[in-house]
Coordinates of C-alpha atoms in Angstrom, one line a residue:
M139 CA 72.6 214.3 125.7
I140 CA 71.7 217.1 123.2
Y141 CA 72.6 217.5 119.5
D142 CA 75.3 220.1 119.1
G143 CA 76.0 220.3 115.4
T144 CA 78.6 218.3 113.5
A145 CA 82.0 217.2 114.8
P146 CA 85.3 215.9 113.3
A147 CA 85.0 212.2 112.5
D148 CA 87.9 211.2 114.8
S149 CA 87.3 213.7 117.7
D150 CA 87.5 212.5 121.3
V151 CA 84.2 214.2 122.2
P152 CA 80.8 212.7 122.9
R153 CA 79.3 212.0 119.4
T154 CA 77.3 209.7 117.2
G155 CA 78.9 208.6 114.0
G156 CA 82.4 209.2 112.9
V157 CA 85.1 206.6 113.3
P158 CA 85.7 204.6 116.6
L159 CA 88.7 205.4 118.7
A160 CA 90.2 202.3 120.3
P161 CA 93.5 200.9 121.7
A162 CA 96.1 199.6 119.2
G163 CA 95.3 196.2 117.9
F164 CA 91.5 196.5 118.1
T165 CA 89.7 194.6 115.4
W166 CA 86.5 196.0 113.9
P167 CA 83.6 193.8 115.3
M168 CA 81.7 191.6 113.0
C169 CA 78.1 190.4 113.0
G170 CA 77.0 186.8 112.8
C171 CA 75.7 187.6 109.3
G172 CA 79.3 188.0 108.2
G173 CA 79.3 191.7 107.8
P174 CA 80.9 194.4 109.9
L175 CA 78.9 196.3 112.5
Q176 CA 78.1 199.9 112.0
F177 CA 79.7 202.3 114.5
F178 CA 77.0 204.2 116.3
A179 CA 78.5 206.2 119.2
H180 CA 81.6 207.4 121.1
L181 CA 80.6 208.2 124.7
P182 CA 83.3 209.3 127.1
V183 CA 82.3 208.4 130.7
E184 CA 84.1 208.7 134.0
D185 CA 86.1 205.5 133.7
G186 CA 86.7 205.3 130.0
V187 CA 84.9 205.5 126.6
L188 CA 81.9 203.5 125.6
S189 CA 82.0 202.5 122.0
V190 CA 78.7 201.3 120.5
F191 CA 78.3 199.2 117.3
V192 CA 75.1 197.8 115.7
C193 CA 74.6 195.7 112.6
Q194 CA 72.9 197.5 109.7
N195 CA 73.9 195.3 106.8
D196 CA 70.3 194.0 106.4
P197 CA 68.1 195.9 108.9
G198 CA 65.6 193.6 110.6
A199 CA 67.3 190.4 109.5
C200 CA 69.9 190.5 112.4
E201 CA 68.5 190.8 115.9
F202 CA 70.4 194.0 116.9
W203 CA 67.7 194.7 119.5
D204 CA 68.7 191.7 121.6
A205 CA 71.5 192.1 124.1
T206 CA 72.7 188.5 123.6
S207 CA 72.9 188.9 119.8
S208 CA 76.1 189.1 117.8
A209 CA 74.4 192.0 115.9
N210 CA 75.6 194.6 118.4
R211 CA 78.6 195.2 120.5
V212 CA 79.6 197.6 123.3
H213 CA 83.2 198.2 124.4
L214 CA 84.5 200.1 127.5
F215 CA 87.9 201.4 126.5
P216 CA 90.4 203.2 128.7
R217 CA 90.8 206.9 127.8
E218 CA 94.5 206.7 127.2
E219 CA 96.3 206.0 123.9
L220 CA 93.1 205.7 121.8
Q221 CA 93.5 205.9 118.0
P222 CA 91.2 205.9 115.0
V223 CA 90.3 202.4 113.8
A224 CA 90.8 201.3 110.2
V225 CA 87.3 201.1 108.6
P226 CA 86.5 197.9 106.7
E227 CA 86.2 198.5 102.9
T228 CA 82.9 196.7 102.6
G229 CA 79.7 196.6 104.5
V230 CA 77.6 199.3 106.3
T231 CA 80.1 200.7 108.7
L232 CA 79.7 204.4 109.3
L233 CA 76.8 206.9 109.7
P234 CA 76.6 209.6 107.0
V235 CA 77.2 212.4 109.5
T236 CA 79.2 212.8 112.7
S237 CA 77.0 214.6 115.3
A238 CA 78.5 216.3 118.3
I239 CA 76.8 215.8 121.7
R240 CA 76.7 218.2 124.6
T241 CA 75.4 217.1 128.0
H242 CA 72.8 219.1 129.8
V243 CA 72.0 218.3 133.5
V244 CA 68.2 218.1 134.1
T245 CA 66.9 218.6 137.6
L246 CA 63.3 217.5 138.0
D247 CA 60.9 219.7 140.1
P248 CA 59.0 217.5 142.5
E249 CA 55.9 219.5 141.7
E250 CA 56.3 218.7 138.1
I251 CA 56.3 215.0 139.0
D252 CA 53.2 215.5 141.2
D253 CA 51.5 217.2 138.3
H254 CA 52.4 214.2 136.1
D255 CA 50.9 211.9 138.6
D256 CA 47.6 213.9 138.7
D257 CA 47.4 213.7 134.9
D258 CA 47.8 210.0 134.9
E259 CA 45.7 208.9 137.8
D260 CA 44.8 205.7 136.1
D261 CA 48.4 204.8 135.2
D262 CA 50.0 202.4 137.7
L263 CA 53.5 203.3 136.4
A264 CA 55.6 205.8 138.4
P265 CA 56.8 208.9 136.4
D266 CA 59.8 208.1 134.4
P267 CA 62.7 210.6 135.0
Y268 CA 64.1 210.3 131.5
D269 CA 60.7 210.6 129.8
L270 CA 59.9 213.7 131.9
A271 CA 63.3 215.3 131.2
R272 CA 63.1 214.6 127.4
S273 CA 59.5 215.8 127.1
G274 CA 60.4 219.1 128.7
W275 CA 63.4 219.9 126.7
K276 CA 63.1 223.4 125.1
W277 CA 59.4 223.4 125.7
E278 CA 57.8 226.5 124.2
P279 CA 54.1 227.5 124.7
E280 CA 53.4 227.4 121.0
E281 CA 55.1 224.0 120.5
R282 CA 53.1 220.9 121.1
F283 CA 56.1 218.6 121.6
G284 CA 59.1 220.9 122.2
K285 CA 62.3 220.3 120.3
Q286 CA 62.6 216.7 121.5
R287 CA 64.4 215.5 118.3
E288 CA 67.5 217.4 119.6
V289 CA 67.7 214.9 122.5
L290 CA 70.1 212.1 121.5
G291 CA 69.7 210.2 124.8
S292 CA 71.2 210.4 128.3
L293 CA 74.1 209.3 130.4
G294 CA 73.6 207.5 133.7
G295 CA 70.3 207.4 135.6
S296 CA 68.0 204.5 135.3
P297 CA 66.7 202.6 132.2
S298 CA 63.5 204.2 131.0
Y299 CA 60.5 201.8 131.4
L300 CA 62.6 198.7 130.9
E301 CA 61.5 195.5 132.6
D302 CA 63.9 194.0 135.1
D303 CA 64.1 190.8 133.2
R304 CA 65.6 192.6 130.2
V305 CA 68.6 193.9 132.1
P306 CA 71.5 191.9 130.6
A307 CA 74.0 189.8 132.5
C308 CA 77.7 190.1 131.9
R309 CA 79.0 187.2 129.8
S310 CA 82.1 186.9 131.9
C311 CA 81.0 187.2 135.5
T312 CA 77.2 186.6 134.9
R313 CA 76.3 189.5 137.2
P314 CA 73.6 192.0 136.1
M315 CA 75.1 194.9 134.2
E316 CA 74.9 198.5 135.2
F317 CA 72.8 200.9 133.0
A318 CA 75.1 203.4 131.3
A319 CA 73.1 205.4 128.6
H320 CA 70.0 205.8 126.5
L321 CA 70.4 206.4 122.7
E322 CA 67.7 208.1 120.5
E323 CA 67.7 207.7 116.8
G324 CA 68.7 211.3 116.0
I325 CA 67.6 214.8 114.9
S326 CA 67.1 213.9 111.2
A327 CA 67.0 211.0 108.8
R328 CA 70.5 212.1 107.6
T329 CA 72.1 211.8 111.0
A330 CA 70.0 209.1 112.5
M331 CA 71.0 205.8 114.0
N332 CA 68.6 203.1 112.9
L333 CA 67.0 201.8 116.1
G334 CA 63.8 200.6 114.5
G335 CA 61.9 203.5 116.0
Q336 CA 62.7 202.3 119.5
L337 CA 64.9 203.6 122.4
G338 CA 68.5 202.2 122.7
Y339 CA 69.9 201.1 126.0
V340 CA 73.6 200.7 126.8
F341 CA 74.7 198.6 129.7
V342 CA 78.2 198.0 131.1
C343 CA 80.0 195.7 133.5
R344 CA 82.8 197.9 134.8
A345 CA 84.6 195.1 136.6
C346 CA 85.0 193.1 133.4
R347 CA 85.0 196.2 131.1
E348 CA 82.3 194.6 128.9
G349 CA 79.1 196.1 127.6
A350 CA 75.7 195.2 126.1
F351 CA 73.1 196.9 123.9
L352 CA 69.4 196.4 123.3
T353 CA 66.3 198.4 122.2
D354 CA 62.8 198.5 123.6

């Protein structure tokens, strides 16, 4: 997922920020601290829309990094009949800027993976597909790191370097959830989602249409 400029706040396109689109009757989610969660991302997927919320009322005080915490929420909505949700009048609810996302399919060259293995002969970890794709985005010879800040995450694939015991279970059916997306903080401080400098992970149980969020 690549940063693609600004977007209308209520657009039905992949984006971070703006206002959530939800079915009629949806109530803005609240944190255990008593404040409303901040809306992070609207991510259309094959079977609906993932809507991600994280508490930012007192960063660090609420455990938004924990998939079992009330300080985050992920909803899987159907695509039909979505409408902008009324924003609470108090609390930290919206990002300052709505950032459009465009998706870019990355196909990894097996030789590139082999080269990565040769560079890390002492590393027992297998090459991570998301890490390799992100590190190679818009790489230019004169740039040390490429334009990696343009990368806002990924859809699908596998969770990057996440231990199996951190994969959340669905609260309804208790089965392990399916990985859905990575989220990066953003291209600038003005557009960024506060993830504490970590990578965000979005999981979903498609059977129960429930989701979970964590950082690592």
